[in-house]
Coordinates of C-alpha atoms in Angstrom, one line a residue:
X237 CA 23.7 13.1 -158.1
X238 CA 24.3 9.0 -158.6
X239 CA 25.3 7.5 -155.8
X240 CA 29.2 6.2 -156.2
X241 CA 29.2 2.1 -157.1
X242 CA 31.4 0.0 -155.4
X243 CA 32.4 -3.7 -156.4
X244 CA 33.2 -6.5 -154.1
X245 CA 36.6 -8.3 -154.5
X246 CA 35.8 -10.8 -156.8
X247 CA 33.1 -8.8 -158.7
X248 CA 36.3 -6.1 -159.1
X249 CA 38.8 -8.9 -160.3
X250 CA 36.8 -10.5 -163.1
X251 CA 36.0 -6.1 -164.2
X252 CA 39.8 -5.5 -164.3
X253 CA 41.1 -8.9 -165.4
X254 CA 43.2 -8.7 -162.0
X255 CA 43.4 -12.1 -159.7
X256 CA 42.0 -12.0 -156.5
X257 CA 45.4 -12.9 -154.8
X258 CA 46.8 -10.0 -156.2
X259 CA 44.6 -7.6 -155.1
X260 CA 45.1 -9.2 -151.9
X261 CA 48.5 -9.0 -151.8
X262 CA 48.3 -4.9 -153.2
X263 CA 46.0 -4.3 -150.1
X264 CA 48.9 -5.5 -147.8
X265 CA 51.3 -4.0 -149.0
X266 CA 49.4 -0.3 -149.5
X267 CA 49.5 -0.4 -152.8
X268 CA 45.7 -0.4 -154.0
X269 CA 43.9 0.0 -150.6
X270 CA 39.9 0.1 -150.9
X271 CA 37.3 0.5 -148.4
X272 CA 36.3 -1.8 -145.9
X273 CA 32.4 -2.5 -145.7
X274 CA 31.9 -2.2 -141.8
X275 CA 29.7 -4.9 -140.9
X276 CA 31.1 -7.6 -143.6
X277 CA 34.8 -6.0 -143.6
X278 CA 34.4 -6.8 -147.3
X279 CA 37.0 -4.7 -149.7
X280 CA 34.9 -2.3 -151.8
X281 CA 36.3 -1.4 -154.6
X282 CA 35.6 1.8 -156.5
X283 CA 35.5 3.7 -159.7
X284 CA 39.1 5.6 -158.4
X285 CA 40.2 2.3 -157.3
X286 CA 40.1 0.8 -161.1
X287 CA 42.0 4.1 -162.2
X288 CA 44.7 3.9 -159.5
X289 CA 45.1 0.0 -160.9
X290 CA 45.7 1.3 -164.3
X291 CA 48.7 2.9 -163.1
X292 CA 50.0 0.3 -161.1
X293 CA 50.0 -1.9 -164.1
X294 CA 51.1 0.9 -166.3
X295 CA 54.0 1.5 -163.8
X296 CA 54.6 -2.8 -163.9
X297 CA 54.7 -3.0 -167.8
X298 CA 57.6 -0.4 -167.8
X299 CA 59.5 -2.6 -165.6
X300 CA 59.0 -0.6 -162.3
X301 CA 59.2 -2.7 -158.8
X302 CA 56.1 -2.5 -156.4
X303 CA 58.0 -0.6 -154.0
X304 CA 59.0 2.2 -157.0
X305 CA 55.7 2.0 -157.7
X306 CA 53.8 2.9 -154.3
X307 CA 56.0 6.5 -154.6
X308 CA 55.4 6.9 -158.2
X309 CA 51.7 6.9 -157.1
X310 CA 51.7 9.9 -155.0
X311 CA 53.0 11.9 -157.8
X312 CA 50.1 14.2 -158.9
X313 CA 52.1 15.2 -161.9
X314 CA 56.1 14.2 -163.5
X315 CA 58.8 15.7 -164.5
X316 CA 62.6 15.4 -165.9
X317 CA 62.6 13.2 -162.7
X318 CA 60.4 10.3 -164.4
X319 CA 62.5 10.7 -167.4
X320 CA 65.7 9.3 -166.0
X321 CA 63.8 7.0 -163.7
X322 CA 62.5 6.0 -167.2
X323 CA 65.9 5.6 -169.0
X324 CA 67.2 3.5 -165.9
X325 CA 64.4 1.3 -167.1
X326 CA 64.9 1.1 -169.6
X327 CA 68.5 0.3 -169.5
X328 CA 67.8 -2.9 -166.8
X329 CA 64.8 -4.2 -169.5
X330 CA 67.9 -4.0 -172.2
X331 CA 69.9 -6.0 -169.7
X332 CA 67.4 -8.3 -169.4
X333 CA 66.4 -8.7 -172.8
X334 CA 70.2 -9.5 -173.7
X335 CA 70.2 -11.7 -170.9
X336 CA 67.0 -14.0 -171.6
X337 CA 68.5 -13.8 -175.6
X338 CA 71.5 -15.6 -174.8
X339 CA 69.8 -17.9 -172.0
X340 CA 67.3 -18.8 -175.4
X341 CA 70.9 -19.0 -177.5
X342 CA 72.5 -21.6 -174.8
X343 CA 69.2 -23.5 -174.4
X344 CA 69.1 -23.7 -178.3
X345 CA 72.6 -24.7 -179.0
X346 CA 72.7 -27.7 -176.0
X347 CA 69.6 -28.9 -177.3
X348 CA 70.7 -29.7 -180.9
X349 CA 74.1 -31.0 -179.3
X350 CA 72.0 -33.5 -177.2
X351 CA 70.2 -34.4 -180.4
X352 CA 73.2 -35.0 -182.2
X353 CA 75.4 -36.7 -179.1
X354 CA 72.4 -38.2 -177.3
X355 CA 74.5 -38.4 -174.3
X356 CA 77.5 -35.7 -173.1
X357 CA 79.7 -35.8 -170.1
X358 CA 78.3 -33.8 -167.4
X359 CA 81.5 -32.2 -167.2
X360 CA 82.2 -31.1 -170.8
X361 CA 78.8 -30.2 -171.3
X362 CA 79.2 -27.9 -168.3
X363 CA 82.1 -26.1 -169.8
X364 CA 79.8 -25.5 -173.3
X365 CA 77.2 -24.4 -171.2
X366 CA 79.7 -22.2 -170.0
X367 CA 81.2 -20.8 -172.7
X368 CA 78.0 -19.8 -174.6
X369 CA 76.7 -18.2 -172.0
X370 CA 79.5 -15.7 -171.7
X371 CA 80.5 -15.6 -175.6
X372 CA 80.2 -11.8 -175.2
X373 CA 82.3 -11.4 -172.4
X374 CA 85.0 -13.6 -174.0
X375 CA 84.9 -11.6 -177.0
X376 CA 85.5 -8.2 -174.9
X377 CA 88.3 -10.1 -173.4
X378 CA 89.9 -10.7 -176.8
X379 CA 89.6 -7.4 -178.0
X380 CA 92.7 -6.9 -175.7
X381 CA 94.9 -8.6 -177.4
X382 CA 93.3 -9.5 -180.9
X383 CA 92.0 -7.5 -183.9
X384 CA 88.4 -6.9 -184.8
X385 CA 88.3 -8.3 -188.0
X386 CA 89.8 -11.1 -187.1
X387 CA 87.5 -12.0 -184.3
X388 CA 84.4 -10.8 -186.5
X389 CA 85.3 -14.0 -188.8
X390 CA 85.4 -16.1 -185.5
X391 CA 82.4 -15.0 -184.0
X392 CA 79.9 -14.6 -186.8
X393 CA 80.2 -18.3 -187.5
X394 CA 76.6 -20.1 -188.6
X395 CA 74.6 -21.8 -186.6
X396 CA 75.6 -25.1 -188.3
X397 CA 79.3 -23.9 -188.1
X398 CA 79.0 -23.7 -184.1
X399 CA 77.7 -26.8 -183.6
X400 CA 80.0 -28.8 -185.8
X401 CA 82.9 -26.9 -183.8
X402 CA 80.6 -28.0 -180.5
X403 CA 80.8 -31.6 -181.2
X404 CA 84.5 -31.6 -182.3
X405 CA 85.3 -29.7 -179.1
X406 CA 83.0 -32.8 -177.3
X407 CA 84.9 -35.7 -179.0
X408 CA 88.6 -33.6 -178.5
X409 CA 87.6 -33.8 -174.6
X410 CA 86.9 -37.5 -175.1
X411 CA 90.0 -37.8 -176.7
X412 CA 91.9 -36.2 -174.0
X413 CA 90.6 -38.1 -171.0
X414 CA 91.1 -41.9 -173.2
X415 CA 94.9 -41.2 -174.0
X416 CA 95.4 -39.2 -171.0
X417 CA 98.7 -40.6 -169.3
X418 CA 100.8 -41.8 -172.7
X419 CA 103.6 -40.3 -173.2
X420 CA 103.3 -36.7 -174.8
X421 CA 105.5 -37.6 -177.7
X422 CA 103.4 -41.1 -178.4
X423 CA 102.5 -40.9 -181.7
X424 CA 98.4 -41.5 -181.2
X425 CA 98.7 -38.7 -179.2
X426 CA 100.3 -36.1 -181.6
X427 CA 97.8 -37.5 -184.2
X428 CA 95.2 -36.8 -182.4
X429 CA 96.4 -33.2 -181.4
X430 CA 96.9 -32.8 -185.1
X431 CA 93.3 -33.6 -186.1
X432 CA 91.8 -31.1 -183.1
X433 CA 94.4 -28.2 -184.0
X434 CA 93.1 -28.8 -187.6
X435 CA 89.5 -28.0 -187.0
X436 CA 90.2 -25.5 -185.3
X437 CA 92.2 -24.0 -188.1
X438 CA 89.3 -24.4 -190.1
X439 CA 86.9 -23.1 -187.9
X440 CA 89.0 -19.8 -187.5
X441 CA 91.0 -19.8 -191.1
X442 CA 94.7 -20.0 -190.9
X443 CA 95.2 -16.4 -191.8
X444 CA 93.0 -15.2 -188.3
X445 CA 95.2 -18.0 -186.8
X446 CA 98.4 -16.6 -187.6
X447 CA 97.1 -13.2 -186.8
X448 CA 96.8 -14.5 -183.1
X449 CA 99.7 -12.9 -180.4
X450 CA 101.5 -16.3 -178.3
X451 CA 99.2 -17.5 -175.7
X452 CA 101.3 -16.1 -173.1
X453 CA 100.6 -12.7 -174.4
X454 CA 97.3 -12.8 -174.1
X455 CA 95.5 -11.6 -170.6
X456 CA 94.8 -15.2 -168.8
X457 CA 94.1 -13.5 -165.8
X458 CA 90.7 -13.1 -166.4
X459 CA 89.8 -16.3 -168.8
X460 CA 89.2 -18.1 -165.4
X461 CA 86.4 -16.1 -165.2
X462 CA 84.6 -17.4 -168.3
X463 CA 85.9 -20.7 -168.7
X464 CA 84.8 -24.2 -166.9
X465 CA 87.6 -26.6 -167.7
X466 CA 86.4 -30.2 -167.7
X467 CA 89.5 -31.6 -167.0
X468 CA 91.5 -32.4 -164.0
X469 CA 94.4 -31.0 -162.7
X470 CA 96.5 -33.4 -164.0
X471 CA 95.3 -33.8 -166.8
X472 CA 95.3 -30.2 -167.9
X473 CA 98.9 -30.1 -167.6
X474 CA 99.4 -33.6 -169.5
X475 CA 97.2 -31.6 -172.2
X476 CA 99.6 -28.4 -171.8
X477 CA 102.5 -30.2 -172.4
X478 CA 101.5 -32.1 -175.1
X479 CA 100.2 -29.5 -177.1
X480 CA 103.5 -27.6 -176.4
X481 CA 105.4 -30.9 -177.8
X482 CA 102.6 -30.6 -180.7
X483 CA 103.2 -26.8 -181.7
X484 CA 107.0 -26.8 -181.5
X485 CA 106.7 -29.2 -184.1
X486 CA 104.2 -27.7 -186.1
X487 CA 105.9 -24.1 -186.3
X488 CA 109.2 -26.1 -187.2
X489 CA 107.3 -27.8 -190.6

């Protein structure tokens, strides 16, 4: 009978591929715990050892935490249990997939607006930031009040179609802070309302537009939630009024 073969820590680390740090750190926390050569107090690691590794980077590729994985270790067989330990998993690795796809989208999107701005306001680009990282959570908020088709034509927009919308929404913030404190009815102000409220009419089509319920129907109380504003106080509600002066006139044309 052979005798068993044993490998010393780093002898083990470049046979599994495994740093030597890691296996440290599985030894502490009881994870992977080999023998213990009594003279050197070298870690031996065996043939049962590698096996038992397998698992615990079996268990790691599903998306399974070290502390999940220590009990799922002494399991000598599974059953329905693992299966809905399984579909938990893979649930969180969908959450997280969705997640690190719309980090990519927002990294993506501010990128080619620096490109094409080369320099934002902190603020406003903030509030873009913002709002693509939580386009799906605006969307479920508009379901509320708005129908599908009509938000299927505003949020299956082209790449190129989002980032001219982008800068125009970069250059309307502009706008805002420079005429900010004229008088709402000035007419470089309603000008300039006019040109923003046309892009966005554009952007959406004036059929979706007129599909839209008032503003004050819609259910604000939880917009806060995905919206930065990169305005001030004050001049939000210069904005609010002025764009009330804007649309009484444009519903009367």
């Amino acid at each position: 009978m052979s005798q068993e073969k044993f490998y010393r820590i780093g002898e083990f680390s470049e046979k599994t591929g495994i740093p030597v740090r890691t296996l440290h750190y599985y030894d502490e926390m009881n994870l992977l715990t080999p023998r213990k050569d009594k003279s050197s107090g070298h870690r031996l690691y065996s043939h049962k050892d590698a096996s038992e590794l397998q698992k615990i980077v079996t268990f790691q590729s599903l998306g399974y935490r070290l502390e999940e994985i220590k009990k799922l270790l002494t399991e000598k067989s599974f059953d329905l249990g693992l299966k809905e330990t399984l579909q938990l998993q893979k649930e969180s690795l969908k959450a997280e997939k969705e997640r690190i796809e719309t980090t990519l989208t927002t990294i993506d999107r501010t990128m080619k607006l620096l490109e094409q701005q080369e320099e934002v306001d902190g603020a406003v680009l903030m509030s873009l930031i913002r709002a693509f990282q939580t386009e799906k959570e605006q969307r479920q908020w508009a379901e509320k009040s708005i129908p599908k088709d009509a938000l299927d034509s505003v949020f299956s927009k082209t790449k190129q179609e989002k980032l001219a919308l982008d800068q125009a929404y970069i250059e309307f913030c502009k706008g805002v802070k420079e005429l900010y404190g004229r008088p709402i009815e000035d007419a470089q102000v309603q000008q300039f309302l006019k040109e923003y409220v046309e892009s966005v009419l554009e952007y959406i089509g004036e059929e979706t537009f007129k599909r839209l319920p008032p503003m004050e129907k819609m259910p604000n109380d939880e917009l806060e939630k995905w919206a930065i504003t990169p305005f001030s106080e004050e001049e939000e509600e210069w904005l609010n009024q002025a764009l009330a002066f804007y649309l009484e006139r444009y519903e009367k044309e």
